Amino acid sequence: MKLLLLLYFEFFKIGLFSIGGGLATIPFLQELSVKYGWFSQELFADMIAISESTPGPIGVNMATYVGYHTAGIPGGIISTLGLISPSIIVILLIARLLTHFKENKYVQSIFYILRPLATGLVISATVQILKIALFIPNAQSFITALKVKELILFFTMLIAIFSLKKNPIFYIIAGAVIGIFIL
Amino acid sequence: MNKCLELFLTFAKIGTFTFGGGYSMLPMIQREIVEHKKWATNEEIVNYYAIGQCTPGVIAVNTATFIGSKIAGIPGGIIATLGVVTPSIVIIMIIANILNLFLENIFIEKALSGIRATVCALMIYSIWGMLKKSIKDILCVGLLICAIIATLFLKISPVYISIFGISLGVIYCLCKKEKTK
C-alpha cells in the first residue's frame, strides 16, 4: 500500500514537471532508477525500446512498465493514473480559462528557457543509456571497455535513421534480428 | 452517458493504433475526431496540440483531455484520457510478463543487446529534432550546457531544473517588459 502511494506520488511529480512530451519523461524516470533502485539501467533501455514499439504514448507506456515491474498490476495502473492526473487537472483549468494561452508572453518566455533545459536533460539521460549499451562497465582501459560490435551496429543504425526516416519499430525489429545473428 | 462511452471507445482506438505518441498521433486524431466524429475542426486540433506541448504531461494525454472536456465537460475530459491510456496499460503489462519469462534465454539476450544499441541511435535522432526546435540563440546554448552539467555531473534532480527554468522564464519576461517600457 505504501509502495503504491509512493508510485502515485512519484509519477504525479513526473507528470507535473515533464513538459514537452515524448522523451521528456525519460530523465525523470532515470532518476527513479537511481533513487529507489526499482529497475536496473539495462532494463530501463529495454523499457524505452518496448515503449517505442508498442501502441500508445511513450510516457504512458513507460509509466505502466515501471509501475508493473515495481508493484504488479496495481502498480502499473496507479503509476499511469499518477502520470496523467496533473494533465487532467491543468488542462481542465486551462480549457476554461483561455484560448490564447500559447500567445501569452509569460508562457512564451518560459518555453524559450525551458526547451533547451529539457533538451539538456534528455541528452544526459541518453549518455547514461549509451554507457550501458555500448561500453562494458568497470573495464580497465577505454579500449577494452568498448563493445565493438554494438558500436558498429549503433553507427550503422544512426546513419540509417537519419537517411531513411522510417518508423522506429522498423529499426527496433531490425536491431533485434541483427542482435540475434551477430552479437 | 452514451457520449462518454463513445468518447472512451474513440480514444481507446486512437491509443491502440498509434505508435510513439506525440506527433505520430496527430493523423489518427485528425481522422477520428475531425473526419469521422466531427467533434472538432482541424484548426482546433492544432491549437490543442500547441497548448498540449506547453503544459505539463504527455502531449497525447493533454490533447485527449482537451477534446473530451469540449465534448462532455469535466467527465468527458477524464473519460477521454482514461480511454487513451487503457490500451497502453493492457499491452505493456502483457509484454512485460512475456519478457520476464524469457529474459534468461540467450536469443532474447542477444536481441535485447541489439535493441539497446538501436534505441541509442533513435534517441540521438530525437535529440537532433529537439535541438532544432529549442536552440534559438547563444543563451539557449548556455542553458543546454548548464542542464547537461547539472544532471550528469552534479546529479541535480530534473524536477529542480524544471522549476528553475519556469522561474527564470518569468524573470526573463519581466526584464523584457522593463526594456520595452
Tab-separated table of N, CA and C in Angstrom, chain A residues 41-166:
chain	number	residue	atom	x	y	z
A	41	GLN	N	19.506	-0.125	-15.012
A	41	GLN	CA	19.676	0.712	-16.204
A	41	GLN	C	19.504	-0.106	-17.486
A	42	GLU	N	19.889	-1.395	-17.438
A	42	GLU	CA	19.706	-2.249	-18.624
A	42	GLU	C	18.227	-2.384	-18.943
A	43	LEU	N	17.461	-2.704	-17.900
A	43	LEU	CA	16.022	-2.874	-18.100
A	43	LEU	C	15.412	-1.567	-18.585
A	44	PHE	N	15.960	-0.447	-18.106
A	44	PHE	CA	15.456	0.861	-18.500
A	44	PHE	C	15.576	1.040	-20.015
A	45	ALA	N	16.731	0.657	-20.570
A	45	ALA	CA	16.930	0.763	-22.022
A	45	ALA	C	15.933	-0.141	-22.756
A	46	ASP	N	15.699	-1.351	-22.209
A	46	ASP	CA	14.716	-2.254	-22.831
A	46	ASP	C	13.312	-1.660	-22.773
A	47	MET	N	13.004	-1.011	-21.633
A	47	MET	CA	11.681	-0.401	-21.474
A	47	MET	C	11.444	0.674	-22.526
A	48	ILE	N	12.499	1.453	-22.816
A	48	ILE	CA	12.353	2.502	-23.836
A	48	ILE	C	12.053	1.857	-25.182
A	49	ALA	N	12.796	0.793	-25.500
A	49	ALA	CA	12.589	0.116	-26.780
A	49	ALA	C	11.158	-0.410	-26.883
A	50	ILE	N	10.685	-1.055	-25.823
A	50	ILE	CA	9.340	-1.626	-25.840
A	50	ILE	C	8.290	-0.518	-25.903
A	51	SER	N	8.514	0.564	-25.151
A	51	SER	CA	7.542	1.660	-25.156
A	51	SER	C	7.468	2.343	-26.507
A	52	GLU	N	8.598	2.363	-27.221
A	52	GLU	CA	8.593	2.996	-28.542
A	52	GLU	C	7.955	2.101	-29.594
A	53	SER	N	7.995	0.779	-29.361
A	53	SER	CA	7.499	-0.116	-30.405
A	53	SER	C	6.141	-0.721	-30.087
A	54	THR	N	5.479	-0.237	-29.040
A	54	THR	CA	4.112	-0.684	-28.759
A	54	THR	C	3.176	0.512	-28.890
A	55	PRO	N	1.877	0.240	-29.106
A	55	PRO	CA	0.940	1.349	-29.286
A	55	PRO	C	0.877	2.253	-28.056
A	56	GLY	N	0.488	3.487	-28.279
A	56	GLY	CA	0.271	4.424	-27.178
A	56	GLY	C	1.422	5.381	-26.963
A	57	PRO	N	1.163	6.457	-26.208
A	57	PRO	CA	2.203	7.441	-25.939
A	57	PRO	C	3.365	6.830	-25.157
A	58	ILE	N	4.597	7.209	-25.477
A	58	ILE	CA	5.769	6.636	-24.820
A	58	ILE	C	5.741	6.854	-23.311
A	59	GLY	N	5.402	8.068	-22.889
A	59	GLY	CA	5.382	8.397	-21.462
A	59	GLY	C	4.442	7.480	-20.687
A	60	VAL	N	3.269	7.237	-21.262
A	60	VAL	CA	2.270	6.379	-20.605
A	60	VAL	C	2.768	4.935	-20.564
A	61	ASN	N	3.330	4.469	-21.681
A	61	ASN	CA	3.861	3.103	-21.720
A	61	ASN	C	4.966	2.909	-20.684
A	62	MET	N	5.852	3.901	-20.576
A	62	MET	CA	6.957	3.813	-19.613
A	62	MET	C	6.419	3.757	-18.180
A	63	ALA	N	5.430	4.595	-17.899
A	63	ALA	CA	4.854	4.627	-16.544
A	63	ALA	C	4.251	3.273	-16.192
A	64	THR	N	3.493	2.697	-17.140
A	64	THR	CA	2.873	1.392	-16.887
A	64	THR	C	3.953	0.339	-16.641
A	65	TYR	N	4.984	0.376	-17.482
A	65	TYR	CA	6.044	-0.631	-17.370
A	65	TYR	C	6.759	-0.553	-16.013
A	66	VAL	N	7.192	0.655	-15.662
A	66	VAL	CA	7.900	0.827	-14.387
A	66	VAL	C	7.004	0.429	-13.216
A	67	GLY	N	5.753	0.872	-13.244
A	67	GLY	CA	4.818	0.568	-12.162
A	67	GLY	C	4.567	-0.924	-12.050
A	68	TYR	N	4.370	-1.577	-13.196
A	68	TYR	CA	4.095	-3.010	-13.197
A	68	TYR	C	5.306	-3.779	-12.692
A	69	HIS	N	6.482	-3.373	-13.136
A	69	HIS	CA	7.707	-4.046	-12.725
A	69	HIS	C	7.932	-3.903	-11.219
A	70	THR	N	7.528	-2.760	-10.674
A	70	THR	CA	7.773	-2.478	-9.254
A	70	THR	C	6.710	-3.082	-8.343
A	71	ALA	N	5.448	-3.026	-8.753
A	71	ALA	CA	4.385	-3.461	-7.844
A	71	ALA	C	3.231	-4.187	-8.545
A	72	GLY	N	3.533	-4.924	-9.608
A	72	GLY	CA	2.495	-5.735	-10.254
A	72	GLY	C	1.413	-4.920	-10.949
A	73	ILE	N	0.272	-5.565	-11.208
A	73	ILE	CA	-0.814	-4.913	-11.951
A	73	ILE	C	-1.292	-3.627	-11.268
A	74	PRO	N	-1.534	-3.638	-9.931
A	74	PRO	CA	-1.964	-2.362	-9.317
A	74	PRO	C	-0.909	-1.270	-9.526
A	75	GLY	N	0.361	-1.646	-9.452
A	75	GLY	CA	1.447	-0.688	-9.660
A	75	GLY	C	1.384	-0.050	-11.031
A	76	GLY	N	1.148	-0.876	-12.050
A	76	GLY	CA	1.060	-0.364	-13.419
A	76	GLY	C	-0.075	0.629	-13.587
A	77	ILE	N	-1.220	0.287	-12.981
A	77	ILE	CA	-2.385	1.167	-13.112
A	77	ILE	C	-2.173	2.470	-12.333
A	78	ILE	N	-1.708	2.326	-11.085
A	78	ILE	CA	-1.525	3.502	-10.222
A	78	ILE	C	-0.495	4.476	-10.806
A	79	SER	N	0.613	3.942	-11.338
A	79	SER	CA	1.649	4.805	-11.901
A	79	SER	C	1.107	5.609	-13.067
A	80	THR	N	0.343	4.935	-13.943
A	80	THR	CA	-0.215	5.625	-15.099
A	80	THR	C	-1.206	6.691	-14.662
A	81	LEU	N	-2.057	6.363	-13.674
A	81	LEU	CA	-3.010	7.358	-13.176
A	81	LEU	C	-2.256	8.544	-12.564
A	82	GLY	N	-1.159	8.251	-11.862
A	82	GLY	CA	-0.347	9.327	-11.280
A	82	GLY	C	0.188	10.249	-12.357
A	83	LEU	N	0.670	9.648	-13.442
A	83	LEU	CA	1.258	10.420	-14.543
A	83	LEU	C	0.232	11.334	-15.206
A	84	ILE	N	-1.012	10.830	-15.359
A	84	ILE	CA	-1.989	11.620	-16.117
A	84	ILE	C	-2.791	12.583	-15.230
A	85	SER	N	-2.747	12.398	-13.902
A	85	SER	CA	-3.541	13.278	-13.031
A	85	SER	C	-3.226	14.766	-13.216
A	86	PRO	N	-1.939	15.170	-13.184
A	86	PRO	CA	-1.661	16.602	-13.351
A	86	PRO	C	-2.163	17.134	-14.694
A	87	SER	N	-2.017	16.317	-15.769
A	87	SER	CA	-2.504	16.732	-17.092
A	87	SER	C	-3.981	17.071	-17.029
A	88	ILE	N	-4.740	16.139	-16.443
A	88	ILE	CA	-6.189	16.329	-16.404
A	88	ILE	C	-6.529	17.617	-15.663
A	89	ILE	N	-5.904	17.807	-14.499
A	89	ILE	CA	-6.210	18.993	-13.694
A	89	ILE	C	-5.836	20.269	-14.453
A	90	VAL	N	-4.591	20.315	-14.950
A	90	VAL	CA	-4.102	21.527	-15.606
A	90	VAL	C	-4.908	21.843	-16.860
A	91	ILE	N	-5.154	20.813	-17.688
A	91	ILE	CA	-5.850	21.061	-18.954
A	91	ILE	C	-7.298	21.496	-18.708
A	92	LEU	N	-7.965	20.865	-17.729
A	92	LEU	CA	-9.344	21.261	-17.463
A	92	LEU	C	-9.412	22.720	-17.017
A	93	LEU	N	-8.420	23.151	-16.249
A	93	LEU	CA	-8.365	24.557	-15.830
A	93	LEU	C	-8.142	25.471	-17.030
A	94	ILE	N	-7.147	25.101	-17.847
A	94	ILE	CA	-6.789	25.950	-18.976
A	94	ILE	C	-7.914	25.998	-20.005
A	95	ALA	N	-8.575	24.854	-20.235
A	95	ALA	CA	-9.641	24.786	-21.227
A	95	ALA	C	-10.725	25.807	-20.913
A	96	ARG	N	-10.947	26.067	-19.620
A	96	ARG	CA	-11.966	27.034	-19.243
A	96	ARG	C	-11.427	28.444	-19.327
A	97	LEU	N	-10.195	28.622	-18.894
A	97	LEU	CA	-9.657	29.970	-18.760
A	97	LEU	C	-9.401	30.656	-20.088
A	98	LEU	N	-8.519	30.051	-20.897
A	98	LEU	CA	-8.131	30.839	-22.063
A	98	LEU	C	-7.823	30.028	-23.303
A	99	THR	N	-8.127	30.628	-24.413
A	99	THR	CA	-7.782	30.019	-25.680
A	99	THR	C	-6.484	30.633	-26.209
A	100	HIS	N	-6.086	31.760	-25.584
A	100	HIS	CA	-4.875	32.441	-26.051
A	100	HIS	C	-3.668	32.090	-25.194
A	101	PHE	N	-3.754	30.935	-24.538
A	101	PHE	CA	-2.682	30.508	-23.637
A	101	PHE	C	-1.315	30.560	-24.309
A	102	LYS	N	-1.262	30.066	-25.531
A	102	LYS	CA	0.028	29.966	-26.214
A	102	LYS	C	0.607	31.322	-26.586
A	103	GLU	N	-0.289	32.311	-26.804
A	103	GLU	CA	0.202	33.644	-27.189
A	103	GLU	C	0.666	34.447	-25.980
A	104	ASN	N	0.336	33.979	-24.773
A	104	ASN	CA	0.722	34.692	-23.555
A	104	ASN	C	2.238	34.896	-23.497
A	105	LYS	N	2.637	36.150	-23.170
A	105	LYS	CA	4.068	36.500	-23.143
A	105	LYS	C	4.846	35.654	-22.135
A	106	TYR	N	4.241	35.424	-20.964
A	106	TYR	CA	4.927	34.637	-19.929
A	106	TYR	C	5.140	33.204	-20.396
A	107	VAL	N	4.096	32.626	-20.967
A	107	VAL	CA	4.192	31.242	-21.434
A	107	VAL	C	5.294	31.122	-22.486
A	108	GLN	N	5.342	32.106	-23.396
A	108	GLN	CA	6.367	32.068	-24.446
A	108	GLN	C	7.768	32.158	-23.860
A	109	SER	N	7.942	33.067	-22.877
A	109	SER	CA	9.263	33.210	-22.250
A	109	SER	C	9.668	31.948	-21.517
A	110	ILE	N	8.713	31.374	-20.783
A	110	ILE	CA	9.013	30.155	-20.028
A	110	ILE	C	9.450	29.055	-20.992
A	111	PHE	N	8.787	28.957	-22.134
A	111	PHE	CA	9.161	27.897	-23.061
A	111	PHE	C	10.467	28.132	-23.777
A	112	TYR	N	10.758	29.400	-23.978
A	112	TYR	CA	12.041	29.756	-24.573
A	112	TYR	C	13.186	29.266	-23.664
A	113	ILE	N	12.996	29.375	-22.354
A	113	ILE	CA	14.007	28.926	-21.388
A	113	ILE	C	13.938	27.404	-21.178
A	114	LEU	N	12.709	26.902	-21.092
A	114	LEU	CA	12.515	25.502	-20.696
A	114	LEU	C	12.934	24.505	-21.788
A	115	ARG	N	12.744	24.879	-23.055
A	115	ARG	CA	13.057	23.937	-24.134
A	115	ARG	C	14.521	23.504	-24.159
A	116	PRO	N	15.484	24.451	-24.140
A	116	PRO	CA	16.880	23.992	-24.127
A	116	PRO	C	17.219	23.199	-22.863
A	117	LEU	N	16.617	23.570	-21.721
A	117	LEU	CA	16.868	22.811	-20.485
A	117	LEU	C	16.368	21.377	-20.649
A	118	ALA	N	15.152	21.227	-21.174
A	118	ALA	CA	14.582	19.887	-21.350
A	118	ALA	C	15.445	19.062	-22.303
A	119	THR	N	15.950	19.714	-23.359
A	119	THR	CA	16.817	19.006	-24.301
A	119	THR	C	18.089	18.536	-23.590
A	120	GLY	N	18.642	19.403	-22.749
A	120	GLY	CA	19.832	19.029	-21.974
A	120	GLY	C	19.572	17.820	-21.092
A	121	LEU	N	18.399	17.785	-20.459
A	121	LEU	CA	18.044	16.655	-19.592
A	121	LEU	C	17.993	15.354	-20.396
A	122	VAL	N	17.411	15.429	-21.580
A	122	VAL	CA	17.308	14.213	-22.401
A	122	VAL	C	18.703	13.769	-22.863
A	123	ILE	N	19.576	14.749	-23.154
A	123	ILE	CA	20.946	14.391	-23.549
A	123	ILE	C	21.643	13.642	-22.406
A	124	SER	N	21.511	14.150	-21.184
A	124	SER	CA	22.127	13.468	-20.036
A	124	SER	C	21.604	12.043	-19.886
A	125	ALA	N	20.285	11.896	-20.026
A	125	ALA	CA	19.679	10.562	-19.897
A	125	ALA	C	20.223	9.629	-20.974
A	126	THR	N	20.383	10.165	-22.179
A	126	THR	CA	20.876	9.345	-23.287
A	126	THR	C	22.324	8.914	-23.052
A	127	VAL	N	23.128	9.816	-22.485
A	127	VAL	CA	24.522	9.468	-22.184
A	127	VAL	C	24.564	8.252	-21.260
A	128	GLN	N	23.684	8.242	-20.253
A	128	GLN	CA	23.644	7.110	-19.309
A	128	GLN	C	23.294	5.801	-20.039
A	129	ILE	N	22.336	5.900	-20.968
A	129	ILE	CA	21.920	4.694	-21.689
A	129	ILE	C	23.016	4.238	-22.651
A	130	LEU	N	23.680	5.213	-23.296
A	130	LEU	CA	24.796	4.900	-24.190
A	130	LEU	C	25.878	4.116	-23.452
A	131	LYS	N	26.166	4.552	-22.227
A	131	LYS	CA	27.213	3.899	-21.426
A	131	LYS	C	26.918	2.415	-21.254
A	132	ILE	N	25.647	2.112	-20.972
A	132	ILE	CA	25.271	0.716	-20.730
A	132	ILE	C	25.241	-0.094	-22.021
A	133	ALA	N	24.718	0.548	-23.084
A	133	ALA	CA	24.508	-0.211	-24.322
A	133	ALA	C	25.811	-0.448	-25.077
A	134	LEU	N	26.754	0.483	-24.983
A	134	LEU	CA	27.917	0.421	-25.871
A	134	LEU	C	29.250	0.217	-25.157
A	135	PHE	N	29.257	0.248	-23.820
A	135	PHE	CA	30.514	0.108	-23.084
A	135	PHE	C	30.383	-0.944	-21.985
A	136	ILE	N	31.480	-1.601	-21.692
A	136	ILE	CA	31.497	-2.596	-20.620
A	136	ILE	C	31.826	-1.860	-19.320
A	137	PRO	N	31.010	-2.038	-18.292
A	137	PRO	CA	31.253	-1.299	-17.053
A	137	PRO	C	32.528	-1.779	-16.336
A	138	ASN	N	33.198	-0.877	-15.654
A	138	ASN	CA	34.381	-1.191	-14.831
A	138	ASN	C	35.532	-1.840	-15.600
A	139	ALA	N	35.652	-1.536	-16.896
A	139	ALA	CA	36.774	-2.088	-17.660
A	139	ALA	C	38.049	-1.332	-17.297
A	140	GLN	N	39.203	-1.985	-17.619
A	140	GLN	CA	40.460	-1.391	-17.166
A	140	GLN	C	40.880	-0.176	-17.973
A	141	SER	N	40.667	-0.222	-19.298
A	141	SER	CA	41.005	0.962	-20.080
A	141	SER	C	39.852	1.272	-21.024
A	142	PHE	N	39.948	2.427	-21.660
A	142	PHE	CA	38.877	2.864	-22.558
A	142	PHE	C	38.692	1.882	-23.715
A	143	ILE	N	39.824	1.382	-24.256
A	143	ILE	CA	39.777	0.487	-25.418
A	143	ILE	C	39.071	-0.829	-25.055
A	144	THR	N	39.436	-1.419	-23.913
A	144	THR	CA	38.823	-2.699	-23.539
A	144	THR	C	37.365	-2.527	-23.134
A	145	ALA	N	36.963	-1.283	-22.834
A	145	ALA	CA	35.574	-1.057	-22.420
A	145	ALA	C	34.618	-1.018	-23.604
A	146	LEU	N	35.155	-0.876	-24.801
A	146	LEU	CA	34.292	-0.732	-25.974
A	146	LEU	C	33.625	-2.053	-26.343
A	147	LYS	N	32.313	-2.010	-26.540
A	147	LYS	CA	31.624	-3.163	-27.119
A	147	LYS	C	31.624	-2.912	-28.626
A	148	VAL	N	32.626	-3.504	-29.326
A	148	VAL	CA	32.878	-3.122	-30.719
A	148	VAL	C	31.686	-3.397	-31.632
A	149	LYS	N	31.143	-4.628	-31.536
A	149	LYS	CA	30.020	-4.987	-32.418
A	149	LYS	C	28.818	-4.064	-32.191
A	150	GLU	N	28.541	-3.792	-30.917
A	150	GLU	CA	27.417	-2.913	-30.591
A	150	GLU	C	27.647	-1.513	-31.153
A	151	LEU	N	28.903	-1.053	-31.048
A	151	LEU	CA	29.221	0.284	-31.557
A	151	LEU	C	29.010	0.368	-33.066
A	152	ILE	N	29.438	-0.698	-33.775
A	152	ILE	CA	29.253	-0.706	-35.232
A	152	ILE	C	27.760	-0.677	-35.562
A	153	LEU	N	27.003	-1.507	-34.833
A	153	LEU	CA	25.548	-1.535	-35.038
A	153	LEU	C	24.945	-0.156	-34.778
A	154	PHE	N	25.399	0.474	-33.706
A	154	PHE	CA	24.892	1.793	-33.325
A	154	PHE	C	25.116	2.822	-34.440
A	155	PHE	N	26.348	2.873	-34.969
A	155	PHE	CA	26.643	3.866	-36.009
A	155	PHE	C	25.906	3.553	-37.314
A	156	THR	N	25.780	2.261	-37.626
A	156	THR	CA	25.034	1.878	-38.829
A	156	THR	C	23.579	2.338	-38.707
A	157	MET	N	22.993	2.081	-37.531
A	157	MET	CA	21.608	2.471	-37.291
A	157	MET	C	21.454	3.986	-37.387
A	158	LEU	N	22.424	4.684	-36.807
A	158	LEU	CA	22.377	6.146	-36.794
A	158	LEU	C	22.304	6.689	-38.218
A	159	ILE	N	23.167	6.148	-39.076
A	159	ILE	CA	23.178	6.597	-40.472
A	159	ILE	C	21.839	6.253	-41.134
A	160	ALA	N	21.366	5.030	-40.879
A	160	ALA	CA	20.101	4.594	-41.489
A	160	ALA	C	18.942	5.481	-41.037
A	161	ILE	N	18.897	5.782	-39.740
A	161	ILE	CA	17.780	6.569	-39.202
A	161	ILE	C	17.772	7.971	-39.806
A	162	PHE	N	18.946	8.593	-39.899
A	162	PHE	CA	18.999	9.955	-40.432
A	162	PHE	C	18.720	9.989	-41.934
A	163	SER	N	19.044	8.908	-42.659
A	163	SER	CA	18.853	8.983	-44.107
A	163	SER	C	17.524	8.385	-44.573
A	164	LEU	N	16.992	7.369	-43.841
A	164	LEU	CA	15.776	6.712	-44.327
A	164	LEU	C	14.493	7.242	-43.705
A	165	LYS	N	14.575	7.699	-42.442
A	165	LYS	CA	13.406	8.253	-41.737
A	165	LYS	C	12.203	7.297	-41.730
A	166	LYS	N	12.429	6.038	-41.424
A	166	LYS	CA	11.316	5.092	-41.291
A	166	LYS	C	10.801	5.112	-39.853
